[in-house]
Coordinates of C-alpha atoms in Angstrom, one line a residue:
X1 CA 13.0 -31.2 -0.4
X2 CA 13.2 -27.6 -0.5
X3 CA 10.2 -26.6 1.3
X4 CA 11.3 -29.2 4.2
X5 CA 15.2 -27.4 4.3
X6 CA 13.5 -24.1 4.7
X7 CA 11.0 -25.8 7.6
X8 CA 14.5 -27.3 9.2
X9 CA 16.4 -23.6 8.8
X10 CA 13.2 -21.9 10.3
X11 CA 12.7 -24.5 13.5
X12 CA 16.3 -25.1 13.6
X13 CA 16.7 -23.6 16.9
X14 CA 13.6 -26.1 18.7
X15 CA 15.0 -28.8 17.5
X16 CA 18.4 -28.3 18.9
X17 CA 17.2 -26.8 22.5
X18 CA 15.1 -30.2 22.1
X19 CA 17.9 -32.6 21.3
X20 CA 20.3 -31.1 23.8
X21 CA 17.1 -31.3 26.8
X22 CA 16.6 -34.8 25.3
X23 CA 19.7 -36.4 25.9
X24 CA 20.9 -34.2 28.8
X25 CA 18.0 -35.8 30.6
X26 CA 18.2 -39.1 29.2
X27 CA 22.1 -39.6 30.3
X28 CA 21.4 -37.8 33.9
X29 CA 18.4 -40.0 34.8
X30 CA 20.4 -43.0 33.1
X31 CA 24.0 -42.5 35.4
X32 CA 21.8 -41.9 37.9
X33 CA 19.0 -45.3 38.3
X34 CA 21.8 -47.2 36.9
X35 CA 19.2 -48.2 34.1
X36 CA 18.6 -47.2 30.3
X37 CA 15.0 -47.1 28.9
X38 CA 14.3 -48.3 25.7
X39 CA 15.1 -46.1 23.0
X40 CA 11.0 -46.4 21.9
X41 CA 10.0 -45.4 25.7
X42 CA 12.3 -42.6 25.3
X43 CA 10.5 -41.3 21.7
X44 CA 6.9 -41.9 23.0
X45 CA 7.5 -40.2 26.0
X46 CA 9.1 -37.2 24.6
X47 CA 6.4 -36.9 21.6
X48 CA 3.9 -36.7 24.2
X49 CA 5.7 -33.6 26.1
X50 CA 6.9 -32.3 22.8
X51 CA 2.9 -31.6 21.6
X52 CA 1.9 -30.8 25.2
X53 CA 4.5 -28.0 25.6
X54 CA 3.3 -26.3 21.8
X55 CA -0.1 -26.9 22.9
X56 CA 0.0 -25.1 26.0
X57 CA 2.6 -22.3 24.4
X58 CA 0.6 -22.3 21.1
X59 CA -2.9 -22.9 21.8
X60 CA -4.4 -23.0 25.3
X61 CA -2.6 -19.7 26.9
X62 CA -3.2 -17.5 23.7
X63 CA -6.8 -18.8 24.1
X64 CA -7.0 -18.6 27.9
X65 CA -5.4 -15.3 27.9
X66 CA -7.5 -13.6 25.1
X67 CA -10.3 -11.8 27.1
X68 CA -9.1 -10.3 30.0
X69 CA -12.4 -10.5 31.3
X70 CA -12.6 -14.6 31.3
X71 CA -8.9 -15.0 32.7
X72 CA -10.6 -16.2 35.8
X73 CA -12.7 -19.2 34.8
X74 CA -10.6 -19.8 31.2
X75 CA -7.3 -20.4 32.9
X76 CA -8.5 -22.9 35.9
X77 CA -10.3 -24.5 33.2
X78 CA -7.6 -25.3 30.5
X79 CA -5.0 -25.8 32.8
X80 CA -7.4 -29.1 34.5
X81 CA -8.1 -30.2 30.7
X82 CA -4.5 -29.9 30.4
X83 CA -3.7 -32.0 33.1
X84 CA -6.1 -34.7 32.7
X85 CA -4.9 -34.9 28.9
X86 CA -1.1 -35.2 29.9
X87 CA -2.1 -37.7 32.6
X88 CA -4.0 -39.6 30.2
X89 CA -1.6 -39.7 27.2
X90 CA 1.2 -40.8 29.6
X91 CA -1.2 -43.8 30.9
X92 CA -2.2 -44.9 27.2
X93 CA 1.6 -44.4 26.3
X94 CA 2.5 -46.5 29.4
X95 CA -0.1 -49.3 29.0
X96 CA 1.0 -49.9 25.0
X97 CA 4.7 -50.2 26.2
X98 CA 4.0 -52.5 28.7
X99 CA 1.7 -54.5 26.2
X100 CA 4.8 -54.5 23.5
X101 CA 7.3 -55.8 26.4
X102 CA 9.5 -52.4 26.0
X103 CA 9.0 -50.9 29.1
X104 CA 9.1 -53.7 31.7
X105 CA 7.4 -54.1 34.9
X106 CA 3.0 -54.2 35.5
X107 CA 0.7 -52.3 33.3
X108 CA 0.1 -49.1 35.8
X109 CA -3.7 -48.3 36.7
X110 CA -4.8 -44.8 36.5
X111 CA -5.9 -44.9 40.1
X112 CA -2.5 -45.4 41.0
X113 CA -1.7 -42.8 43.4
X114 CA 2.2 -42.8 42.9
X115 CA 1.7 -42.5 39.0
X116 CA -0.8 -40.0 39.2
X117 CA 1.5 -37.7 41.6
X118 CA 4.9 -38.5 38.9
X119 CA 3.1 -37.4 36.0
X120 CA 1.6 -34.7 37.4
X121 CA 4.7 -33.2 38.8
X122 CA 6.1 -34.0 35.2
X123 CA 3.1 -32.1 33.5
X124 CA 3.0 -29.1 35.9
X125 CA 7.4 -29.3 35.2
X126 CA 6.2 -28.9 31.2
X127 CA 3.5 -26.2 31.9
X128 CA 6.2 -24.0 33.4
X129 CA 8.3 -24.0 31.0
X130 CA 5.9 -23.7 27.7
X131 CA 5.1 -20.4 29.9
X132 CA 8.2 -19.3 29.8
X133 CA 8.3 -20.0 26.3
X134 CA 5.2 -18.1 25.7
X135 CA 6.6 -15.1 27.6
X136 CA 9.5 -15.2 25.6
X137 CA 7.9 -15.2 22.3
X138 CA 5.1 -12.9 23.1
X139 CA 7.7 -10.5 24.3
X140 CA 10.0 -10.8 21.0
X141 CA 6.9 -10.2 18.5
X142 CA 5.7 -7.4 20.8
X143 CA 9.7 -6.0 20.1
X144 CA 9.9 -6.8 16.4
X145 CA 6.3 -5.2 16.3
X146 CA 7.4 -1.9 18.4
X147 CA 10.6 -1.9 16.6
X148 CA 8.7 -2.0 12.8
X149 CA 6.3 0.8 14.2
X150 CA 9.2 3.0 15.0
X151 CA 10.9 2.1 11.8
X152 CA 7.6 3.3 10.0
X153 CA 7.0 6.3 12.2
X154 CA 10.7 7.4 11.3
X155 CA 10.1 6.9 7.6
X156 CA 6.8 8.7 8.4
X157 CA 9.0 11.5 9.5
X158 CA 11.3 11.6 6.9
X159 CA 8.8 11.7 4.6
X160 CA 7.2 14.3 6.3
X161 CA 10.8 16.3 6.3
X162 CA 10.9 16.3 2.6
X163 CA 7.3 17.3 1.8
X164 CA 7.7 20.0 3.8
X165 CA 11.1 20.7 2.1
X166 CA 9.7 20.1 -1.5
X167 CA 6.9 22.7 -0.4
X168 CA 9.1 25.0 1.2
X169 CA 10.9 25.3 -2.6
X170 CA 8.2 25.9 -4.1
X171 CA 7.1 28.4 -1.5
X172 CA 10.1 30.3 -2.8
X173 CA 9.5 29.2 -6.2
X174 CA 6.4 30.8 -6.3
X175 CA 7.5 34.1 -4.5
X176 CA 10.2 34.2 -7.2
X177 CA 7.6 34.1 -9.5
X178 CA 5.6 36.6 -8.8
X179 CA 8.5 39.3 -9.7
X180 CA 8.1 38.0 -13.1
X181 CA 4.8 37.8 -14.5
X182 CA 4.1 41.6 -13.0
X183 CA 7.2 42.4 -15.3
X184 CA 6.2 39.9 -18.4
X185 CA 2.3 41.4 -17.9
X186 CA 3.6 44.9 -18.2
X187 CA 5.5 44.2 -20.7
X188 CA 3.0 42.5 -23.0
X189 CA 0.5 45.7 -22.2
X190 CA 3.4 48.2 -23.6
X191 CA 3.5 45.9 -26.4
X192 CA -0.2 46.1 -26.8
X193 CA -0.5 50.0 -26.8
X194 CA 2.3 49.9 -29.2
X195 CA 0.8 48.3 -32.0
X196 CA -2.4 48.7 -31.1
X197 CA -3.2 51.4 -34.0
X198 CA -0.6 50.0 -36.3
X199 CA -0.8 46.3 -36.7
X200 CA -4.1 45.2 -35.0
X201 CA -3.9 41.4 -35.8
X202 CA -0.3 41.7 -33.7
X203 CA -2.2 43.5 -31.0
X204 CA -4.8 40.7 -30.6
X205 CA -2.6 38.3 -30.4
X206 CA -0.8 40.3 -28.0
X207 CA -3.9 40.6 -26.1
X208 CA -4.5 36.7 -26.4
X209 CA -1.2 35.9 -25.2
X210 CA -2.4 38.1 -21.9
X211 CA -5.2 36.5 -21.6
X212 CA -3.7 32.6 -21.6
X213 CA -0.7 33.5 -19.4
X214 CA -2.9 35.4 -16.7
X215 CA -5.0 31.9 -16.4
X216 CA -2.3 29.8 -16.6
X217 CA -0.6 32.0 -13.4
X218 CA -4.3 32.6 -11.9
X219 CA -5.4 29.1 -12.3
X220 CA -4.1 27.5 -8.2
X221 CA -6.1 30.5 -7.1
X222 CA -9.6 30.1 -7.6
X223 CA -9.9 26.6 -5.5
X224 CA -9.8 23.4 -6.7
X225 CA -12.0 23.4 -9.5
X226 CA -13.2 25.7 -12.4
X227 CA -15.7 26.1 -15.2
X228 CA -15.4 23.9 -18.1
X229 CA -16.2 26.7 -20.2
X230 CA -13.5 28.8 -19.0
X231 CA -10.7 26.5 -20.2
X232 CA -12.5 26.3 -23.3
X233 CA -12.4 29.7 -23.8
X234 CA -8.0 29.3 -23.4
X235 CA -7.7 26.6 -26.2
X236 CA -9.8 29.0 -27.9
X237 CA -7.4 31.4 -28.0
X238 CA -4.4 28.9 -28.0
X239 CA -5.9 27.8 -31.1
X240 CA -6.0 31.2 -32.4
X241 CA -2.3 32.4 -31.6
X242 CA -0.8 28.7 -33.2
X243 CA -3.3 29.7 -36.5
X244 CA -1.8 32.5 -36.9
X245 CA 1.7 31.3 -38.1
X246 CA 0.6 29.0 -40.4
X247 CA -3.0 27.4 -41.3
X248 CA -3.9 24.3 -39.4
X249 CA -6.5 21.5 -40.2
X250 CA -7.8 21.4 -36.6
X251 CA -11.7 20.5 -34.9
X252 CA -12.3 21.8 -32.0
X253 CA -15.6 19.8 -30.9
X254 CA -17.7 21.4 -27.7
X255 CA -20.6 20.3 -26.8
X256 CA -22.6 23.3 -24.9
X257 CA -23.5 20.8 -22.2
X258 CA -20.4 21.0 -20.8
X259 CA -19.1 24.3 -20.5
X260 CA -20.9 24.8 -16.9
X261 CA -19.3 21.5 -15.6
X262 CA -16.4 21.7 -12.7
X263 CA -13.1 20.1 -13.7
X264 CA -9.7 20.3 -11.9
X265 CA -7.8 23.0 -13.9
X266 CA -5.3 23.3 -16.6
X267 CA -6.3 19.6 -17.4
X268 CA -8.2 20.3 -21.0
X269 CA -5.7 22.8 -21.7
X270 CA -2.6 19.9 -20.8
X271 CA -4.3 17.9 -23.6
X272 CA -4.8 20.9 -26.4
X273 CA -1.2 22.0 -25.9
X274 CA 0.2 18.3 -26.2
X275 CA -1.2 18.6 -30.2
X276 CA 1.0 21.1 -30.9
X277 CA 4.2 20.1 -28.8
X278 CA 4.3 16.8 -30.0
X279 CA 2.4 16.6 -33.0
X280 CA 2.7 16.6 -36.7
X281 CA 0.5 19.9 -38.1
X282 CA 1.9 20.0 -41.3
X283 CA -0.9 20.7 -43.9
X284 CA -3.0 17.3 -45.0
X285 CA -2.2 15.7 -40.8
X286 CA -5.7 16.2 -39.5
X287 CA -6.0 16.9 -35.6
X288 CA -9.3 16.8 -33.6
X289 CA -10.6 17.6 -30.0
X290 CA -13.5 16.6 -28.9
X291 CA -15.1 17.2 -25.6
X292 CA -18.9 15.9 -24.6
X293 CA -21.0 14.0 -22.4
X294 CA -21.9 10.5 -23.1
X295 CA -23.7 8.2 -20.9
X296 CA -23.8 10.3 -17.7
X297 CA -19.6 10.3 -18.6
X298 CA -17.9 13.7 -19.3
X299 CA -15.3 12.6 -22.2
X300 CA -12.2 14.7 -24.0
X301 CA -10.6 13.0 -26.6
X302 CA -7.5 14.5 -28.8
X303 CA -6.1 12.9 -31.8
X304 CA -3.4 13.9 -34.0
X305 CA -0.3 12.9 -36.5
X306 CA 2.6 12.3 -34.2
X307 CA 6.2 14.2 -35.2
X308 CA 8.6 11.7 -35.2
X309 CA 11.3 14.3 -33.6
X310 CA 8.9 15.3 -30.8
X311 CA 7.8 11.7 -30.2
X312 CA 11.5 10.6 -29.9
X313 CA 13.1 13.4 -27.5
X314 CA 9.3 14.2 -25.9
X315 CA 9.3 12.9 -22.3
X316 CA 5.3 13.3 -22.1
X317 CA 6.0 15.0 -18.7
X318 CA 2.5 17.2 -18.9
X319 CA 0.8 14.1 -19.3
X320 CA 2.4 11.9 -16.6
X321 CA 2.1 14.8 -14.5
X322 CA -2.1 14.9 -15.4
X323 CA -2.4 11.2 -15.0
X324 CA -1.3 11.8 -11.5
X325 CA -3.6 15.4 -10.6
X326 CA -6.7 13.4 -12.0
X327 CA -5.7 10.3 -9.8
X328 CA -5.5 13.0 -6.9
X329 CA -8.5 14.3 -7.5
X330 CA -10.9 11.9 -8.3
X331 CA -9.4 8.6 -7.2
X332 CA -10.2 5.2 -9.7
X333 CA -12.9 6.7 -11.1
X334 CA -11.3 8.4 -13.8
X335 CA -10.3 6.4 -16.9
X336 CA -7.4 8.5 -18.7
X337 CA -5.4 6.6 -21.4
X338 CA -3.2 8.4 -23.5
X339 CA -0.5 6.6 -26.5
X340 CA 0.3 5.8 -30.1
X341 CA -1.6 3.3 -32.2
X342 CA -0.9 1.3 -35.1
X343 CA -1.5 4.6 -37.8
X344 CA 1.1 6.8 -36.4
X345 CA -1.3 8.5 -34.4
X346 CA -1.8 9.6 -31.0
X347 CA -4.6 9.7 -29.4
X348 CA -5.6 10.9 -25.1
X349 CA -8.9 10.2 -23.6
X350 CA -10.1 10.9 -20.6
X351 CA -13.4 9.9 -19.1
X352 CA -15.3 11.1 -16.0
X353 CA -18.6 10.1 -14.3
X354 CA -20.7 13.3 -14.9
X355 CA -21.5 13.3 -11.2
X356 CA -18.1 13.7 -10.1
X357 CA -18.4 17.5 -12.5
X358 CA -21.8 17.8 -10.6
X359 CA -20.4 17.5 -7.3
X360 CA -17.5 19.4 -7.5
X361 CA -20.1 22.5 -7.8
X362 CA -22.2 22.0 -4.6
X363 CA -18.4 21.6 -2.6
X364 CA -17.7 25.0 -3.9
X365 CA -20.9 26.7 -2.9

């Protein structure tokens, strides 16, 4: 019952233009021969014109009008099937009427001229007007259509607008940025000299700092990938500066296989420096990272305690902002899951088809 109110809602508008043609027609021809039809003369007549008209708006001038080309001899030849149809369906209409005894008078031949000449007038009146209908139609979807494209080609813009804003901010970001780090890097070098002699484990660590901010900063500028190994070498040394406060029960797994691979940056260093945002380190919570190859697949895999504080007020924003670089870079291919299981633990893997890493270093040469 629904589906058949939504069907009435949607067509509503044919079937009133059709009631108000019916019955405008039927009460003009009526006043005017002095005579009413039978209301079945009326329905069987009208159901033929009714599927006529949607099958010339519908069917035969999308199909006629289709290739350009074949207008010529498509058009003459479905507007004569056309005809003969109409003319045919009236005469079969006609001849059952006359059978029933609704519609008086002789059963009509179909080589009656008179006939003939009525219902070709009446099927030529039709034609016209399923045209127009056609017109009409095809001239509203072409509107909606131009209208949606406009609509998309604004939003296109807008879009466009605030991408170029967004970058624009960052432009200025990024010029703002540069003040710093030549102050921060000179600052860490007086530090350097200054307790170079005196405290040399303060001065390494010093130094390592250096090292780790100067890749983090230089990381955008030497293209879209770098070596493996390279990162490596940065949780190396974040390793190092996070040991030196307090002793940690971490693995740091490498496999030597890998260090020449290509890898989008900062992604390997994303996962190290998760384990010691958000996890538990205390002494006894073991933490591993592993990174290998497996089955023509480049794997990283982390695992560590989680710290209850860190995993309530963490918003995992290094992560989520990953998920999406690695989606950027390397499309579906990449399998990167990342969450807590059952033991309190939390646990990121990623997984990449070897030849992706592979690839990446014939792009660059």
């Amino acid at each position: 019952m629904e589906k058949f109110t939504s069907k009435l809602k949607k067509y509503r508008i044919h079937i009133i233009a059709w009631a108000v043609f019916m019955t405008y027609e039927t009460v003009v021809i009526g006043f005017y021969s002095g005579t009413f039809g039978h209301p079945l003369t009326y329905a069987a007549h009208y159901l033929v014109i009714i599927l006529f008209f949607y099958l010339h708006a519908c069917r035969s001038l999308p199909w006629g009008l289709k290739q350009p080309k074949q207008i010529l001899w498509r058009m003459p030849t479905v507007m004569i099937l056309e005809i003969l149809l109409f003319i045919a369906a009236n005469y079969v209409v006609d001849f059952v009427l006359v059978k029933i005894h609704t519609l008086s008078g002789p059963v009509k031949t179909i080589h009656d001229l008179q006939y003939i000449m009525k219902t070709l007038y009446r099927c030529l009146y039709f034609i016209l007007f399923a045209t127009g209908y056609y017109l009409l139609e095809t001239y509203l979807r072409e509107r909606k259509r131009t209208n949606e494209l406009e609509k998309r080609q604004l939003q296109d813009t807008i879009e466009r607008q605030q991408i170029l804003q967004e970058m624009a901010k960052a432009q200025n970001a990024f010029l703002l940025a540069q003040i710093n780090p030549h102050f921060f890097f000179n600052t860490l070098d007086f530090l350097y000299h200054l307790v170079e002699f005196t405290t040399p484990v303060a001065a390494k660590a010093v130094s390592t700092l250096s090292a780790m901010m100067r890749f983090a900063i230089d990381a955008d500028k030497v293209g879209n990938f770098i070596l493996v190994g390279q990162e490596v070498e940065q949780i190396d040394n974040l390793l190092y500066l996070n040991q030196l406060r307090q002793k940690l029960d971490i693995q740091f797994n490498v496999s030597d296989d890998v260090m020449s691979l290509h890898l989008i940056p900062l992604v390997l260093l994303t996962f190290a420096e998760n384990i010691f945002k958000h996890g538990n380190l205390k002494p006894g919570n073991k933490a591993t990272i592993n990174i290998y190859l497996s089955d023509e697949f480049f794997v990283t895999e982390t695992d560590n305690a989680i710290d209850p504080a860190a995993h309530v007020t963490g918003t995992k924003t290094g992560l989520i902002n990953t998920a999406r670089r690695l989606e950027y870079a390397y499309g579906d291919k990449s399998i990167f899951n990342y969450g807590a299981d059952a033991d309190g633990r939390f646990k990121v893997r990623l997984q990449l088809p070897l030849v992706l890493l592979k690839t990446a270093v014939s792009s660059k040469a």
